[in-house]
């Protein structure tokens, strides 16, 4: 009875969120102090909080710079102003504009929707207010690459949408939803690749949930090496849908095996840091061939050596490896690329090439999950 009451309370406390609009902080990594805005297609309106509205015709460029706690701007056609905040909004539907940060290594972005610019301590705060469906193709291309079959992108679109919706409150305290950097999800701006755009459209609104309609932790990686990893083994957080599955679909890829040598001295230093005397660890070595299965940890004299920790320490392509000594070196023979949890991109791509649908791909890599419209899905309770 108490559990039922708790479930009802949780449901009330977790209202269905509107996912129609999203605000993304642009250039979150470089945090520039100036910005160049140009209209590419259609006119835009620049709303200057101090003076009113300026119509920016197609091809117009505006330079914006932080000036203390205000921003100053000047247009190519000679209009200047200073204001607490600026808003660039489309004057016609389908208006497209670009933004770039002078002096930054971040490439320029094509954007739609509205852009707001305010002064922030040390930088400009540039927010793009758009919709999830509008920005999704860009996110999918950044994650899934430029070339692939449509159902591969369909699977990635559902995964990316699930991530965005599940984490929609990530920057609530900062006054926006997500940033455009790897901290949240890389957003390169709007893209026009028709296969990706159509894959997003054909899955519009769909997200992945567990059996309680809670949006899942939709992890993915480059190549699992033939066996995905359980999240419990990698992150110590177990989910019933992030369990290890045997994957026959990714072995075609060059990423499915790898080999790496490190100096024996580095390895010995690592052993010492773990309280293991070099020369006593012989039992953990195996034949110099790729590992036959994932080994989460190896034990030497009661001390555990975790594969994931070794991967991070030595910058290995994956935590799926066997290792053996060879002269003054330790040789790792490994499989796969990335953490190995959830969807394997190389495998998903091959499944799609073999005419399997995005739902089948998702069901294979996230067993027991359900694809539903986001309006029926909920976010997990935050502690
Ligand atoms: Zn972020
Ligand atoms: Zn795989």
CSV table of C-alpha atoms and ligand atoms in Angstrom, one decimal:
chain,number,residue,atom,x,y,z
A,1,UNK,CA,0.0,0.0,0.0
A,2,UNK,CA,2.8,2.4,1.0
A,3,UNK,CA,4.6,1.6,-2.3
A,4,UNK,CA,1.5,2.4,-4.3
A,5,UNK,CA,1.1,5.7,-2.4
A,6,UNK,CA,4.7,6.6,-3.1
A,7,UNK,CA,4.3,5.8,-6.8
A,8,UNK,CA,1.2,8.1,-6.9
A,9,UNK,CA,3.1,10.9,-5.1
A,10,UNK,CA,6.1,10.5,-7.4
A,11,UNK,CA,3.9,10.7,-10.4
A,12,UNK,CA,2.3,13.9,-9.2
A,13,UNK,CA,5.7,15.4,-8.3
A,14,UNK,CA,7.0,14.6,-11.8
A,15,UNK,CA,4.7,16.5,-14.0
A,16,UNK,CA,4.7,15.9,-17.7
A,17,UNK,CA,7.1,18.5,-19.1
A,18,UNK,CA,6.5,20.4,-22.3
A,19,UNK,CA,9.2,19.5,-24.8
A,20,UNK,CA,8.0,21.9,-27.5
A,21,UNK,CA,10.7,24.5,-26.9
A,22,UNK,CA,14.3,24.2,-25.8
A,23,UNK,CA,17.0,26.8,-25.0
A,24,UNK,CA,20.6,25.8,-25.8
A,25,UNK,CA,23.7,27.8,-24.8
A,26,UNK,CA,25.7,28.4,-27.9
A,27,UNK,CA,29.6,28.4,-27.9
A,28,UNK,CA,29.4,27.1,-24.3
A,29,UNK,CA,33.0,25.8,-24.5
A,30,UNK,CA,34.8,28.9,-25.8
A,31,UNK,CA,32.5,31.4,-24.0
A,32,UNK,CA,33.3,34.3,-26.4
A,33,UNK,CA,33.1,38.0,-25.6
A,34,UNK,CA,32.1,38.9,-29.1
A,35,UNK,CA,29.9,37.4,-31.8
A,36,UNK,CA,29.3,37.9,-35.5
A,37,UNK,CA,25.7,37.3,-36.5
A,38,UNK,CA,24.6,37.2,-40.2
A,39,UNK,CA,21.3,36.5,-41.8
A,40,UNK,CA,21.5,33.8,-44.5
A,41,UNK,CA,18.0,33.2,-45.6
A,42,UNK,CA,15.1,35.6,-44.9
A,43,UNK,CA,15.1,38.7,-42.8
A,44,UNK,CA,15.4,38.8,-39.0
A,45,UNK,CA,14.4,41.3,-36.4
A,46,UNK,CA,16.9,42.6,-33.8
A,47,UNK,CA,15.2,43.6,-30.7
A,48,UNK,CA,17.4,46.0,-28.7
A,49,UNK,CA,16.0,46.2,-25.1
A,50,UNK,CA,16.9,49.9,-25.0
A,51,UNK,CA,15.9,51.3,-28.3
A,52,UNK,CA,13.4,49.0,-30.0
A,53,UNK,CA,13.5,46.9,-33.2
A,54,UNK,CA,15.9,46.9,-36.1
A,55,UNK,CA,15.0,44.9,-39.3
A,56,UNK,CA,18.0,42.9,-40.6
A,57,UNK,CA,17.5,42.1,-44.2
A,58,UNK,CA,19.0,39.0,-45.8
A,59,UNK,CA,22.8,39.2,-46.0
A,60,UNK,CA,23.0,41.7,-43.1
A,61,UNK,CA,25.8,41.2,-40.5
A,62,UNK,CA,25.8,42.4,-36.9
A,63,UNK,CA,28.9,42.5,-34.6
A,64,UNK,CA,28.1,42.1,-30.9
A,65,UNK,CA,30.6,42.7,-28.1
A,66,UNK,CA,30.4,42.5,-24.4
A,67,UNK,CA,30.7,45.9,-22.7
A,68,UNK,CA,30.7,45.5,-18.9
A,69,UNK,CA,27.3,44.2,-18.0
A,70,UNK,CA,25.9,45.4,-21.3
A,71,UNK,CA,26.3,44.5,-24.9
A,72,UNK,CA,27.1,46.8,-27.8
A,73,UNK,CA,26.3,46.1,-31.4
A,74,UNK,CA,26.8,47.5,-34.8
A,75,UNK,CA,25.3,46.5,-38.1
A,76,UNK,CA,27.1,46.5,-41.5
A,77,UNK,CA,24.7,49.2,-42.6
A,78,UNK,CA,25.8,51.5,-39.8
A,79,UNK,CA,23.2,51.1,-37.0
A,80,UNK,CA,24.8,51.0,-33.5
A,81,UNK,CA,23.4,50.5,-30.1
A,82,UNK,CA,24.1,49.4,-26.5
A,83,UNK,CA,21.6,47.4,-24.5
A,84,UNK,CA,21.2,45.0,-21.5
A,85,UNK,CA,20.2,42.3,-23.9
A,86,UNK,CA,19.6,41.6,-27.6
A,87,UNK,CA,17.2,39.2,-29.3
A,88,UNK,CA,17.4,38.1,-32.9
A,89,UNK,CA,14.2,36.6,-34.1
A,90,UNK,CA,13.0,35.5,-37.5
A,91,UNK,CA,10.9,38.0,-39.5
A,92,UNK,CA,9.7,35.2,-41.8
A,93,UNK,CA,9.2,31.5,-41.2
A,94,UNK,CA,12.2,29.4,-42.3
A,95,UNK,CA,14.7,32.3,-41.6
A,96,UNK,CA,18.2,31.0,-41.2
A,97,UNK,CA,21.2,32.8,-39.7
A,98,UNK,CA,24.8,32.0,-38.8
A,99,UNK,CA,26.8,32.9,-35.8
A,100,UNK,CA,30.5,32.7,-35.2
A,101,UNK,CA,32.8,33.6,-32.4
A,102,UNK,CA,35.8,35.6,-33.6
A,103,UNK,CA,39.1,34.2,-32.4
A,104,UNK,CA,37.5,30.9,-31.3
A,105,UNK,CA,38.3,27.5,-32.7
A,106,UNK,CA,34.6,26.6,-32.7
A,107,UNK,CA,33.2,26.6,-36.2
A,108,UNK,CA,30.4,28.9,-37.2
A,109,UNK,CA,26.9,27.5,-36.8
A,110,UNK,CA,23.7,27.8,-38.9
A,111,UNK,CA,20.8,28.3,-36.6
A,112,UNK,CA,17.0,28.9,-36.7
A,113,UNK,CA,14.6,30.1,-34.1
A,114,UNK,CA,15.5,33.0,-31.8
A,115,UNK,CA,18.9,34.0,-30.4
A,116,UNK,CA,19.3,36.0,-27.3
A,117,UNK,CA,22.6,37.6,-26.3
A,118,UNK,CA,23.3,39.0,-22.8
A,119,UNK,CA,26.4,40.0,-20.9
A,120,UNK,CA,27.6,37.4,-18.4
A,121,UNK,CA,30.6,37.7,-16.1
A,122,UNK,CA,33.6,37.3,-18.5
A,123,UNK,CA,31.7,36.4,-21.6
A,124,UNK,CA,28.5,36.7,-23.6
A,125,UNK,CA,25.7,34.4,-22.9
A,126,UNK,CA,24.3,33.3,-26.2
A,127,UNK,CA,21.1,31.2,-26.1
A,128,UNK,CA,19.3,29.7,-29.1
A,129,UNK,CA,15.6,29.1,-28.4
A,130,UNK,CA,14.4,26.5,-30.8
A,131,UNK,CA,12.6,23.2,-30.8
A,132,UNK,CA,14.0,19.7,-30.1
A,133,UNK,CA,12.9,18.5,-33.6
A,134,UNK,CA,14.6,21.4,-35.2
A,135,UNK,CA,18.0,20.8,-33.6
A,136,UNK,CA,17.8,17.0,-33.6
A,137,UNK,CA,19.4,16.4,-37.0
A,138,UNK,CA,22.4,18.4,-36.1
A,139,UNK,CA,22.8,16.5,-32.8
A,140,UNK,CA,22.4,13.2,-34.7
A,141,UNK,CA,25.0,14.0,-37.3
A,142,UNK,CA,27.5,15.1,-34.6
A,143,UNK,CA,27.0,11.8,-32.8
A,144,UNK,CA,26.4,9.3,-35.7
A,145,UNK,CA,28.6,10.7,-38.4
A,146,UNK,CA,27.8,11.9,-41.9
A,147,UNK,CA,27.2,8.6,-43.8
A,148,UNK,CA,24.9,5.8,-42.9
A,149,UNK,CA,21.6,4.1,-43.8
A,150,UNK,CA,18.3,5.7,-42.7
A,151,UNK,CA,17.3,3.3,-40.0
A,152,UNK,CA,20.7,3.7,-38.4
A,153,UNK,CA,19.9,7.4,-38.1
A,154,UNK,CA,16.4,6.6,-37.0
A,155,UNK,CA,17.8,4.6,-34.0
A,156,UNK,CA,20.3,7.4,-33.3
A,157,UNK,CA,17.5,10.0,-33.5
A,158,UNK,CA,15.4,8.1,-30.9
A,159,UNK,CA,18.5,7.8,-28.7
A,160,UNK,CA,19.4,11.5,-29.0
A,161,UNK,CA,15.9,12.7,-28.4
A,162,UNK,CA,15.7,10.5,-25.3
A,163,UNK,CA,18.9,12.0,-24.0
A,164,UNK,CA,17.7,15.6,-24.6
A,165,UNK,CA,14.3,15.1,-23.0
A,166,UNK,CA,15.7,13.1,-20.1
A,167,UNK,CA,18.3,15.9,-19.4
A,168,UNK,CA,16.1,18.9,-20.2
A,169,UNK,CA,16.6,20.3,-16.8
A,170,UNK,CA,20.4,19.9,-16.7
A,171,UNK,CA,21.1,23.7,-16.8
A,172,UNK,CA,18.0,24.8,-15.0
A,173,UNK,CA,20.0,26.7,-12.5
A,174,UNK,CA,21.8,28.5,-15.3
A,175,UNK,CA,18.6,29.6,-16.9
A,176,UNK,CA,18.6,27.4,-20.0
A,177,UNK,CA,18.1,23.7,-20.8
A,178,UNK,CA,21.3,22.3,-22.4
A,179,UNK,CA,24.7,23.5,-23.6
A,180,UNK,CA,26.1,22.8,-27.1
A,181,UNK,CA,29.3,21.2,-25.8
A,182,UNK,CA,30.1,17.6,-24.9
A,183,UNK,CA,29.0,18.3,-21.3
A,184,UNK,CA,25.4,17.9,-22.7
A,185,UNK,CA,25.3,17.1,-26.4
A,186,UNK,CA,27.4,18.5,-29.2
A,187,UNK,CA,25.2,20.8,-31.3
A,188,UNK,CA,26.8,22.0,-34.5
A,189,UNK,CA,23.7,23.9,-35.6
A,190,UNK,CA,21.0,22.9,-38.1
A,191,UNK,CA,22.0,20.5,-40.9
A,192,UNK,CA,20.3,19.7,-44.1
A,193,UNK,CA,21.5,16.1,-44.8
A,194,UNK,CA,18.3,14.7,-46.2
A,195,UNK,CA,18.8,11.1,-44.9
A,196,UNK,CA,19.3,12.4,-41.4
A,197,UNK,CA,16.5,15.0,-41.5
A,198,UNK,CA,14.1,12.4,-42.8
A,199,UNK,CA,15.1,9.8,-40.2
A,200,UNK,CA,14.4,12.4,-37.5
A,201,UNK,CA,11.1,13.3,-39.1
A,202,UNK,CA,10.0,9.7,-39.3
A,203,UNK,CA,10.7,9.2,-35.6
A,204,UNK,CA,9.3,12.6,-34.5
A,205,UNK,CA,8.5,12.8,-30.8
A,206,UNK,CA,9.6,9.2,-30.1
A,207,UNK,CA,11.7,8.4,-27.1
A,208,UNK,CA,12.9,5.2,-25.3
A,209,UNK,CA,11.5,4.3,-21.9
A,210,UNK,CA,11.7,1.4,-19.5
A,211,UNK,CA,8.5,-0.5,-18.5
A,212,UNK,CA,7.5,2.3,-16.1
A,213,UNK,CA,7.6,4.9,-18.9
A,214,UNK,CA,10.8,6.5,-17.5
A,215,UNK,CA,13.1,7.7,-20.2
A,216,UNK,CA,16.2,5.5,-20.2
A,217,UNK,CA,19.9,6.3,-19.9
A,218,UNK,CA,20.5,5.8,-23.7
A,219,UNK,CA,24.2,5.1,-23.7
A,220,UNK,CA,26.0,4.4,-27.0
A,221,UNK,CA,29.5,3.9,-28.2
A,222,UNK,CA,31.5,3.3,-31.4
A,223,UNK,CA,32.1,-0.4,-31.5
A,224,UNK,CA,31.6,-3.1,-28.8
A,225,UNK,CA,34.0,-5.6,-30.2
A,226,UNK,CA,31.4,-8.4,-30.3
A,227,UNK,CA,30.0,-8.1,-26.8
A,228,UNK,CA,28.5,-5.0,-25.2
A,229,UNK,CA,29.3,-4.1,-21.6
A,230,UNK,CA,27.0,-4.0,-18.7
A,231,UNK,CA,26.6,-0.5,-17.2
A,232,UNK,CA,27.0,-2.1,-13.8
A,233,UNK,CA,30.5,-3.2,-14.7
A,234,UNK,CA,31.6,0.2,-16.3
A,235,UNK,CA,29.8,2.8,-14.2
A,236,UNK,CA,28.7,0.7,-11.1
A,237,UNK,CA,25.1,1.8,-12.0
A,238,UNK,CA,23.1,-1.1,-13.2
A,239,UNK,CA,20.1,-0.8,-15.5
A,240,UNK,CA,18.0,-3.8,-16.7
A,241,UNK,CA,18.3,-2.5,-20.3
A,242,UNK,CA,22.0,-1.8,-20.2
A,243,UNK,CA,23.2,-5.4,-19.9
A,244,UNK,CA,25.8,-7.2,-22.0
A,245,UNK,CA,24.6,-8.6,-25.3
A,246,UNK,CA,26.5,-10.7,-27.8
A,247,UNK,CA,26.8,-8.6,-31.0
A,248,UNK,CA,27.5,-10.4,-34.3
A,249,UNK,CA,27.0,-7.1,-36.3
A,250,UNK,CA,30.2,-5.1,-35.7
A,251,UNK,CA,33.1,-7.4,-36.5
A,252,UNK,CA,33.3,-6.0,-40.1
A,253,UNK,CA,34.6,-2.7,-38.9
A,254,UNK,CA,38.3,-1.8,-38.6
A,255,UNK,CA,37.4,-0.7,-35.0
A,256,UNK,CA,36.5,-4.2,-33.9
A,257,UNK,CA,40.1,-5.1,-33.0
A,258,UNK,CA,43.1,-3.1,-31.9
A,259,UNK,CA,46.6,-3.7,-30.5
A,260,UNK,CA,48.7,-1.4,-28.3
A,261,UNK,CA,52.1,-1.7,-26.6
A,262,UNK,CA,53.2,0.3,-23.5
A,263,UNK,CA,56.6,0.3,-21.9
A,264,UNK,CA,57.0,-2.3,-19.2
A,265,UNK,CA,58.2,0.4,-16.8
A,266,UNK,CA,54.9,2.3,-17.1
A,267,UNK,CA,53.0,-0.8,-16.4
A,268,UNK,CA,55.2,-1.6,-13.4
A,269,UNK,CA,54.6,1.8,-12.0
A,270,UNK,CA,50.9,1.2,-12.3
A,271,UNK,CA,51.2,-2.1,-10.5
A,272,UNK,CA,53.1,-0.4,-7.7
A,273,UNK,CA,50.4,2.3,-7.4
A,274,UNK,CA,48.0,-0.6,-6.8
A,275,UNK,CA,50.2,-2.1,-4.1
A,276,UNK,CA,51.3,-5.0,-6.4
A,277,UNK,CA,55.0,-5.9,-6.6
A,278,UNK,CA,55.9,-6.2,-10.3
A,279,UNK,CA,56.8,-9.8,-11.2
A,280,UNK,CA,54.0,-11.3,-9.1
A,281,UNK,CA,51.2,-10.6,-11.5
A,282,UNK,CA,51.9,-13.4,-14.1
A,283,UNK,CA,48.5,-15.0,-13.6
A,284,UNK,CA,46.7,-12.0,-15.3
A,285,UNK,CA,48.6,-12.5,-18.6
A,286,UNK,CA,47.1,-14.6,-21.3
A,287,UNK,CA,47.8,-15.6,-24.9
A,288,UNK,CA,48.7,-12.7,-27.1
A,289,UNK,CA,45.4,-12.8,-29.0
A,290,UNK,CA,42.3,-10.6,-28.6
A,291,UNK,CA,40.3,-11.4,-25.5
A,292,UNK,CA,37.6,-14.1,-26.0
A,293,UNK,CA,35.2,-12.2,-23.7
A,294,UNK,CA,35.0,-9.1,-21.6
A,295,UNK,CA,36.9,-9.3,-18.3
A,296,UNK,CA,35.8,-6.7,-15.8
A,297,UNK,CA,38.7,-7.1,-13.4
A,298,UNK,CA,41.7,-9.2,-12.7
A,299,UNK,CA,42.8,-10.2,-9.3
A,300,UNK,CA,46.4,-10.2,-8.1
A,301,UNK,CA,47.1,-11.2,-4.4
A,302,UNK,CA,43.6,-10.2,-3.5
A,303,UNK,CA,43.9,-6.8,-5.2
A,304,UNK,CA,41.6,-6.0,-8.1
A,305,UNK,CA,42.8,-4.4,-11.4
A,306,UNK,CA,39.8,-3.0,-13.1
A,307,UNK,CA,39.8,-3.0,-16.9
A,308,UNK,CA,37.9,0.3,-17.2
A,309,UNK,CA,40.5,2.0,-14.9
A,310,UNK,CA,43.4,0.5,-17.0
A,311,UNK,CA,41.7,1.8,-20.2
A,312,UNK,CA,41.4,5.3,-18.8
A,313,UNK,CA,45.0,5.3,-17.3
A,314,UNK,CA,46.7,4.2,-20.6
A,315,UNK,CA,44.2,5.7,-23.0
A,316,UNK,CA,43.2,2.4,-24.5
A,317,UNK,CA,40.5,2.2,-27.2
A,318,UNK,CA,38.3,0.0,-25.0
A,319,UNK,CA,38.3,-2.0,-21.7
A,320,UNK,CA,37.9,-5.2,-23.6
A,321,UNK,CA,41.4,-6.7,-23.9
A,322,UNK,CA,43.9,-9.4,-23.0
A,323,UNK,CA,47.4,-8.5,-22.1
A,324,UNK,CA,50.8,-10.2,-22.2
A,325,UNK,CA,54.5,-9.3,-21.7
A,326,UNK,CA,56.8,-9.0,-24.7
A,327,UNK,CA,60.3,-8.0,-23.9
A,328,UNK,CA,60.3,-4.5,-22.4
A,329,UNK,CA,56.7,-4.0,-23.3
A,330,UNK,CA,53.2,-5.0,-22.3
A,331,UNK,CA,51.0,-5.8,-25.3
A,332,UNK,CA,47.3,-5.2,-25.1
A,333,UNK,CA,45.2,-7.0,-27.7
A,334,UNK,CA,41.7,-5.6,-27.7
A,335,UNK,CA,38.3,-5.4,-29.2
A,336,UNK,CA,36.0,-2.5,-29.9
A,337,UNK,CA,36.1,1.3,-29.3
A,338,UNK,CA,34.5,3.2,-26.5
A,339,UNK,CA,32.9,2.2,-23.2
A,340,UNK,CA,30.9,-0.6,-24.8
A,341,UNK,CA,27.6,0.2,-23.0
A,342,UNK,CA,24.3,0.4,-24.9
A,343,UNK,CA,24.0,0.8,-28.6
A,344,UNK,CA,27.0,-0.2,-30.7
A,345,UNK,CA,27.2,2.3,-33.6
A,346,UNK,CA,29.1,0.1,-36.0
A,347,UNK,CA,26.7,-2.8,-35.3
A,348,UNK,CA,23.6,-0.6,-35.6
A,349,UNK,CA,24.9,0.7,-38.9
A,350,UNK,CA,25.4,-2.8,-40.2
A,351,UNK,CA,22.0,-4.0,-39.0
A,352,UNK,CA,20.4,-1.1,-40.9
A,353,UNK,CA,22.4,-2.0,-44.0
A,354,UNK,CA,20.8,-5.5,-43.6
A,355,UNK,CA,17.4,-3.8,-43.8
A,356,UNK,CA,16.6,-4.1,-40.1
A,357,UNK,CA,14.3,-1.3,-38.8
A,358,UNK,CA,15.3,1.2,-36.1
A,359,UNK,CA,12.9,-0.4,-33.6
A,360,UNK,CA,14.6,-3.7,-34.2
A,361,UNK,CA,18.1,-2.1,-33.7
A,362,UNK,CA,17.0,-0.4,-30.5
A,363,UNK,CA,15.3,-3.6,-29.1
A,364,UNK,CA,18.6,-5.5,-29.8
A,365,UNK,CA,20.8,-3.1,-27.9
A,366,UNK,CA,18.4,-2.0,-25.2
A,367,UNK,CA,16.5,-5.1,-24.3
A,368,UNK,CA,13.1,-4.7,-22.6
A,369,UNK,CA,12.7,-1.0,-23.5
A,370,UNK,CA,9.7,0.6,-25.2
A,371,UNK,CA,9.5,3.3,-27.9
A,372,UNK,CA,6.7,5.8,-27.1
A,373,UNK,CA,5.7,9.4,-27.7
A,374,UNK,CA,7.5,11.7,-25.4
A,375,UNK,CA,4.2,13.1,-24.1
A,376,UNK,CA,3.6,9.8,-22.3
A,377,UNK,CA,7.1,9.5,-21.0
A,378,UNK,CA,8.5,10.7,-17.7
A,379,UNK,CA,11.9,11.7,-16.5
A,380,UNK,CA,13.6,9.9,-13.6
A,381,UNK,CA,13.3,11.4,-10.2
A,382,UNK,CA,16.4,13.3,-9.2
A,383,UNK,CA,17.8,12.7,-5.8
B,1,LIG,ZN1,25.9,21.2,-20.6
B,2,LIG,ZN1,29.1,-4.2,-31.6
